[in-house]
Amino acid sequence: MKIVIIGAGAMGSLFGGRLAQAGEEVWLLDVWEEHVAAIRAHGLTLVDTAAETSIRLNATTQADAVGQADLVIIFVKAYATQAAARTAAGLLGPATTVLTLQNGLGNAETLAKVLGAERVAVGTTAMGATLLGPGRIKCGGHGPTHIGSFSGGATPRLHDIATIFTRAGIPTVVDNNANALVWGKLIINVGINAITALTGIPNGQVMANAETRELVRLAVAEAEAVARASGISLPAADYFDQVAAVAQATRDNRSSMLQDVTHRRRTEIDAINGAIVAAGQRLGIPTPVNETLTLLVKTLEKTYLV
């Protein structure tokens, strides 16, 4: 299968590397020229507890160089989804599937408007990775990946994709309730990302301290209330326990938002905690903890974004 990954940061590179190792034709498409150049010259280096592995795969900054894809995976930040959708439009063949594994709300809707809902699949992943530098990533936690059709239901193509992912060491299942998948991942991100970004701690320490544990409990409870008021049938009964499990599984990983703050980049706070605040305002549900976390992260951004 020819797979194009738009957004070759930590997670995009992790998926690309694993899929290339499994024998798939993989293209990493990213605007970071130094990263692309390093991969083209030396391969992508995956660092894990066992060893460092160099993987050869295609990498480019130019979408025109790629051609039509069987599968396009979107891994850009939520605020770049519109641009990624336009790029993906140039990669479509007759049966191309476009899969978003991004954080936050609204990404699938943006892709569907540009590409057509029938092409779009959504998913979540508990895999983890940290970008070490150009051409180098560190593998973080391991966990399941769930994918589903944006339009609902499960198609043979999705099952084929799940099989390919699983064979590549990315255990994947097809789920019929895609909207609930996205909300479930959102609530987990609500409990981890902003807190780690503000404190500088890795995922595993979020539940280790009484103070951050209480922040998790309050933020997650607000997000659960907003989800249920939105009519979402959440797949888990208690997301505090879900956050604890994910934090432990990815204990050595630095969240994507913490990585953004460390590298002085714009964060996805508006699509995560900020999305809970916005939905709560529409529904008349108070979300003071998520509002405070959102304001603090945006204040932190203003210290380095000019």
Coordinates of C-alpha atoms in Angstrom, one line a residue:
M1 CA 0.0 0.0 0.0
K2 CA 1.3 3.5 -0.9
I3 CA 0.9 5.6 2.3
V4 CA 1.6 9.3 2.5
I5 CA 1.9 10.9 5.9
I6 CA 1.2 14.6 6.0
G7 CA 3.0 16.0 9.1
A8 CA 6.2 14.1 9.9
G9 CA 6.6 15.2 13.5
A10 CA 7.1 12.7 16.3
M11 CA 4.0 10.7 15.7
G12 CA 3.9 11.0 11.9
S13 CA 7.5 9.8 11.8
L14 CA 6.8 6.9 14.2
F15 CA 4.0 5.6 12.1
G16 CA 5.9 6.2 8.9
G17 CA 8.9 4.4 10.2
R18 CA 7.0 1.4 11.5
L19 CA 5.0 1.0 8.3
A20 CA 8.2 1.3 6.1
Q21 CA 9.8 -1.4 8.3
A22 CA 6.9 -3.6 7.5
G23 CA 7.4 -3.2 3.8
E24 CA 4.9 -0.6 2.8
E25 CA 5.7 2.2 0.4
V26 CA 5.8 5.3 2.7
W27 CA 6.2 8.9 2.0
L28 CA 6.7 11.5 4.7
L29 CA 5.6 15.0 3.6
D30 CA 6.6 17.9 5.8
V31 CA 7.6 21.5 5.6
W32 CA 10.6 21.1 8.0
E33 CA 13.4 21.0 5.4
E34 CA 16.1 20.0 7.9
H35 CA 14.1 17.0 9.1
V36 CA 13.4 15.9 5.5
A37 CA 17.0 16.4 4.4
A38 CA 18.3 14.3 7.3
I39 CA 15.9 11.4 6.5
R40 CA 16.8 11.5 2.9
A41 CA 20.5 11.5 3.6
H42 CA 20.7 9.0 6.6
G43 CA 17.3 7.5 7.0
L44 CA 14.9 7.9 9.9
T45 CA 16.4 6.9 13.2
L46 CA 14.0 5.3 15.7
V47 CA 15.3 5.1 19.3
D48 CA 13.8 2.8 21.8
T49 CA 14.9 0.9 24.9
A50 CA 16.4 -1.9 22.9
A51 CA 18.4 -0.2 20.1
E52 CA 18.6 2.5 17.5
T53 CA 17.2 1.6 14.1
S54 CA 17.8 3.4 10.9
I55 CA 14.9 3.1 8.4
R56 CA 15.0 4.1 4.8
L57 CA 11.8 5.7 3.4
N58 CA 10.8 8.5 1.1
A59 CA 10.6 12.1 2.5
T60 CA 9.9 15.3 0.8
T61 CA 8.7 18.9 1.2
Q62 CA 6.9 18.9 -2.1
A63 CA 3.5 17.2 -2.5
D64 CA 3.9 17.3 -6.3
A65 CA 6.7 14.7 -6.0
V66 CA 4.5 12.1 -4.3
G67 CA 1.8 11.2 -6.8
Q68 CA -1.5 9.4 -5.9
A69 CA -1.7 7.6 -2.6
D70 CA -3.8 4.7 -1.4
L71 CA -3.9 6.0 2.1
V72 CA -3.1 9.5 3.4
I73 CA -2.6 9.9 7.2
I74 CA -3.0 13.4 8.6
F75 CA -0.7 14.1 11.6
V76 CA -0.4 17.9 11.4
K77 CA -1.4 20.2 14.3
A78 CA -5.2 20.9 14.4
Y79 CA -4.7 24.5 13.3
A80 CA -3.0 23.3 10.1
T81 CA -5.8 20.9 9.1
Q82 CA -7.3 23.1 6.5
A83 CA -3.9 23.4 4.7
A84 CA -3.4 19.7 5.0
A85 CA -6.8 19.0 3.4
R86 CA -5.8 21.1 0.4
T87 CA -2.5 19.2 0.1
A88 CA -4.3 15.8 0.5
A89 CA -6.7 16.8 -2.4
G90 CA -3.7 16.7 -4.7
L91 CA -2.9 13.1 -3.7
L92 CA -6.3 11.5 -4.2
G93 CA -6.8 8.5 -6.5
P94 CA -10.1 6.8 -7.2
A95 CA -10.2 4.9 -3.8
T96 CA -7.9 7.0 -1.6
T97 CA -8.7 7.0 2.1
V98 CA -7.7 9.9 4.3
L99 CA -7.2 9.1 7.9
T100 CA -6.9 11.7 10.7
L101 CA -5.1 10.6 13.8
Q102 CA -4.8 14.1 15.1
N103 CA -5.6 15.6 18.5
G104 CA -8.7 17.7 19.2
L105 CA -12.1 18.3 17.8
G106 CA -13.1 19.4 14.3
N107 CA -10.3 17.8 12.2
A108 CA -12.5 15.2 10.4
E109 CA -15.2 17.8 9.7
T110 CA -12.6 20.1 8.1
L111 CA -11.2 17.2 5.9
A112 CA -14.7 16.1 4.9
K113 CA -15.6 19.6 3.6
V114 CA -12.7 19.6 1.3
L115 CA -12.3 15.9 0.4
G116 CA -15.8 14.4 0.8
A117 CA -17.0 12.6 3.9
E118 CA -17.0 9.2 2.2
R119 CA -13.2 9.3 1.9
V120 CA -12.5 10.4 5.5
A121 CA -11.6 8.0 8.4
V122 CA -11.0 9.1 12.0
G123 CA -8.9 7.4 14.6
T124 CA -7.1 7.6 17.9
T125 CA -3.8 6.1 19.0
A126 CA -2.2 5.5 22.3
M127 CA 1.3 5.1 20.7
G128 CA 3.8 7.7 21.9
A129 CA 6.9 9.4 20.5
T130 CA 9.2 12.3 21.1
L131 CA 11.1 14.2 18.4
L132 CA 14.8 14.3 19.3
G133 CA 16.0 16.3 16.4
P134 CA 16.1 16.2 12.6
G135 CA 15.7 12.6 11.4
R136 CA 15.6 11.2 15.0
I137 CA 12.6 10.2 17.2
K138 CA 12.3 8.3 20.5
C139 CA 9.6 5.7 20.7
G140 CA 7.4 6.3 23.7
G141 CA 4.5 4.3 25.1
H142 CA 2.7 1.5 23.2
G143 CA -1.0 1.2 23.1
P144 CA -3.9 0.4 20.8
T145 CA -5.0 2.4 17.8
H146 CA -8.7 2.6 16.9
I147 CA -10.0 3.7 13.5
G148 CA -13.5 4.2 12.1
S149 CA -15.4 5.8 9.2
F150 CA -16.4 9.4 9.6
S151 CA -19.7 8.5 7.9
G152 CA -20.2 5.6 10.3
G153 CA -19.9 1.9 9.9
A154 CA -16.9 -0.3 9.0
T155 CA -15.7 -0.9 5.5
P156 CA -13.4 -3.6 4.1
R157 CA -10.8 -0.9 3.4
L158 CA -10.6 0.0 7.0
H159 CA -10.1 -3.6 8.0
D160 CA -7.3 -3.8 5.4
I161 CA -5.7 -0.7 7.0
A162 CA -6.0 -2.1 10.5
T163 CA -4.3 -5.3 9.3
I164 CA -1.4 -3.4 7.8
F165 CA -1.0 -1.3 10.9
T166 CA -1.1 -4.3 13.2
R167 CA 1.5 -6.1 11.1
A168 CA 3.7 -3.1 11.4
G169 CA 3.6 -3.2 15.2
I170 CA 0.8 -0.7 15.6
P171 CA -2.1 -2.8 17.0
T172 CA -5.2 -1.5 15.4
V173 CA -8.9 -2.3 15.6
V174 CA -11.9 -0.9 13.6
D175 CA -14.5 0.8 15.6
N176 CA -18.1 1.7 14.5
N177 CA -18.5 4.7 16.8
A178 CA -15.9 7.2 15.4
N179 CA -17.3 10.3 17.1
A180 CA -17.0 8.7 20.5
L181 CA -13.5 7.7 19.6
V182 CA -12.5 11.3 19.0
W183 CA -14.2 12.5 22.2
G184 CA -12.6 9.8 24.3
K185 CA -9.1 10.7 23.1
L186 CA -9.9 14.4 23.6
I187 CA -10.8 13.8 27.2
I188 CA -7.5 11.9 27.8
N189 CA -5.6 14.8 26.2
V190 CA -7.6 17.2 28.4
G191 CA -6.2 15.3 31.4
I192 CA -2.6 15.2 30.3
N193 CA -1.5 17.8 27.7
A194 CA -2.0 21.2 29.3
I195 CA -0.8 20.0 32.7
T196 CA 2.4 18.6 31.4
A197 CA 3.0 21.7 29.2
L198 CA 2.6 24.0 32.2
T199 CA 4.7 22.0 34.6
G200 CA 7.3 20.4 32.3
I201 CA 6.8 16.9 33.7
P202 CA 6.6 13.7 31.6
N203 CA 3.3 11.9 31.4
G204 CA 4.0 9.4 34.1
Q205 CA 4.3 12.1 36.8
V206 CA 0.8 13.6 36.1
M207 CA -0.8 11.0 38.4
A208 CA 2.1 10.8 40.9
N209 CA 1.5 14.1 42.6
A210 CA -1.7 14.9 44.6
E211 CA -1.9 18.4 43.1
T212 CA -1.7 17.4 39.5
R213 CA -3.9 14.4 40.1
E214 CA -6.6 16.7 41.4
L215 CA -6.2 18.9 38.4
V216 CA -6.7 15.9 36.2
R217 CA -9.8 14.8 38.0
L218 CA -11.4 18.3 37.8
A219 CA -10.5 18.9 34.1
V220 CA -11.7 15.4 33.1
A221 CA -15.0 15.7 35.0
E222 CA -15.8 18.9 33.1
A223 CA -14.9 17.3 29.8
E224 CA -17.1 14.3 30.5
A225 CA -20.0 16.5 31.4
V226 CA -19.7 18.5 28.2
A227 CA -19.4 15.3 26.1
R228 CA -22.5 13.7 27.6
A229 CA -24.5 17.0 27.2
S230 CA -23.4 16.9 23.5
G231 CA -25.1 13.5 23.1
I232 CA -21.8 11.5 22.9
S233 CA -22.0 7.9 24.1
L234 CA -18.6 7.7 25.7
P235 CA -16.9 4.3 25.4
A236 CA -15.5 4.4 29.0
A237 CA -17.4 4.9 32.2
D238 CA -14.6 6.7 34.1
Y239 CA -12.0 8.7 32.2
F240 CA -10.0 9.5 35.3
D241 CA -9.0 5.9 35.3
Q242 CA -8.4 6.0 31.6
V243 CA -6.0 9.0 32.0
A244 CA -4.2 7.2 34.7
A245 CA -3.7 4.1 32.5
V246 CA -2.5 6.2 29.5
A247 CA -0.2 8.2 31.7
Q248 CA 1.4 5.0 33.0
A249 CA 1.6 3.4 29.6
T250 CA 3.4 6.5 28.2
R251 CA 5.1 7.4 31.5
D252 CA 8.5 8.4 29.9
N253 CA 6.9 10.3 27.1
R254 CA 6.7 14.0 26.9
S255 CA 3.2 15.1 25.6
S256 CA 2.9 16.7 22.3
M257 CA 1.9 20.0 24.0
L258 CA 4.9 19.9 26.2
Q259 CA 7.1 19.3 23.2
D260 CA 5.5 22.3 21.5
V261 CA 6.2 24.5 24.5
T262 CA 9.8 23.2 24.8
H263 CA 10.4 24.1 21.2
R264 CA 8.5 27.4 21.5
R265 CA 5.9 26.4 19.0
R266 CA 2.2 27.2 18.8
T267 CA 0.2 24.6 20.8
E268 CA -3.1 22.8 20.1
I269 CA -4.7 24.2 23.3
D270 CA -7.7 25.7 21.4
A271 CA -8.6 22.3 19.9
I272 CA -8.2 20.4 23.3
N273 CA -9.0 22.2 26.6
G274 CA -10.2 25.2 24.6
A275 CA -12.7 23.0 22.7
I276 CA -14.2 21.9 26.0
V277 CA -14.5 25.5 27.1
A278 CA -16.2 26.5 23.8
A279 CA -18.6 23.6 23.9
G280 CA -19.4 24.2 27.5
Q281 CA -20.3 27.8 26.7
R282 CA -22.7 26.7 24.0
L283 CA -24.3 24.2 26.3
G284 CA -24.4 26.3 29.4
I285 CA -22.0 24.0 31.3
P286 CA -19.3 25.7 33.5
T287 CA -15.7 24.6 32.7
P288 CA -13.6 26.8 35.0
V289 CA -10.6 24.4 35.3
N290 CA -10.3 23.9 31.5
E291 CA -10.7 27.6 31.0
T292 CA -7.9 28.3 33.5
L293 CA -5.6 25.7 31.9
T294 CA -6.4 27.2 28.4
L295 CA -5.7 30.8 29.5
L296 CA -2.4 29.7 31.2
V297 CA -1.1 27.9 28.2
K298 CA -2.1 30.8 25.9
T299 CA -0.3 33.2 28.3
L300 CA 2.8 30.9 28.2
E301 CA 2.6 31.0 24.3
K302 CA 2.7 34.7 24.4
T303 CA 6.0 34.7 26.2
Y304 CA 7.7 33.2 23.1
L305 CA 5.4 33.7 20.1
V306 CA 5.7 37.2 18.6

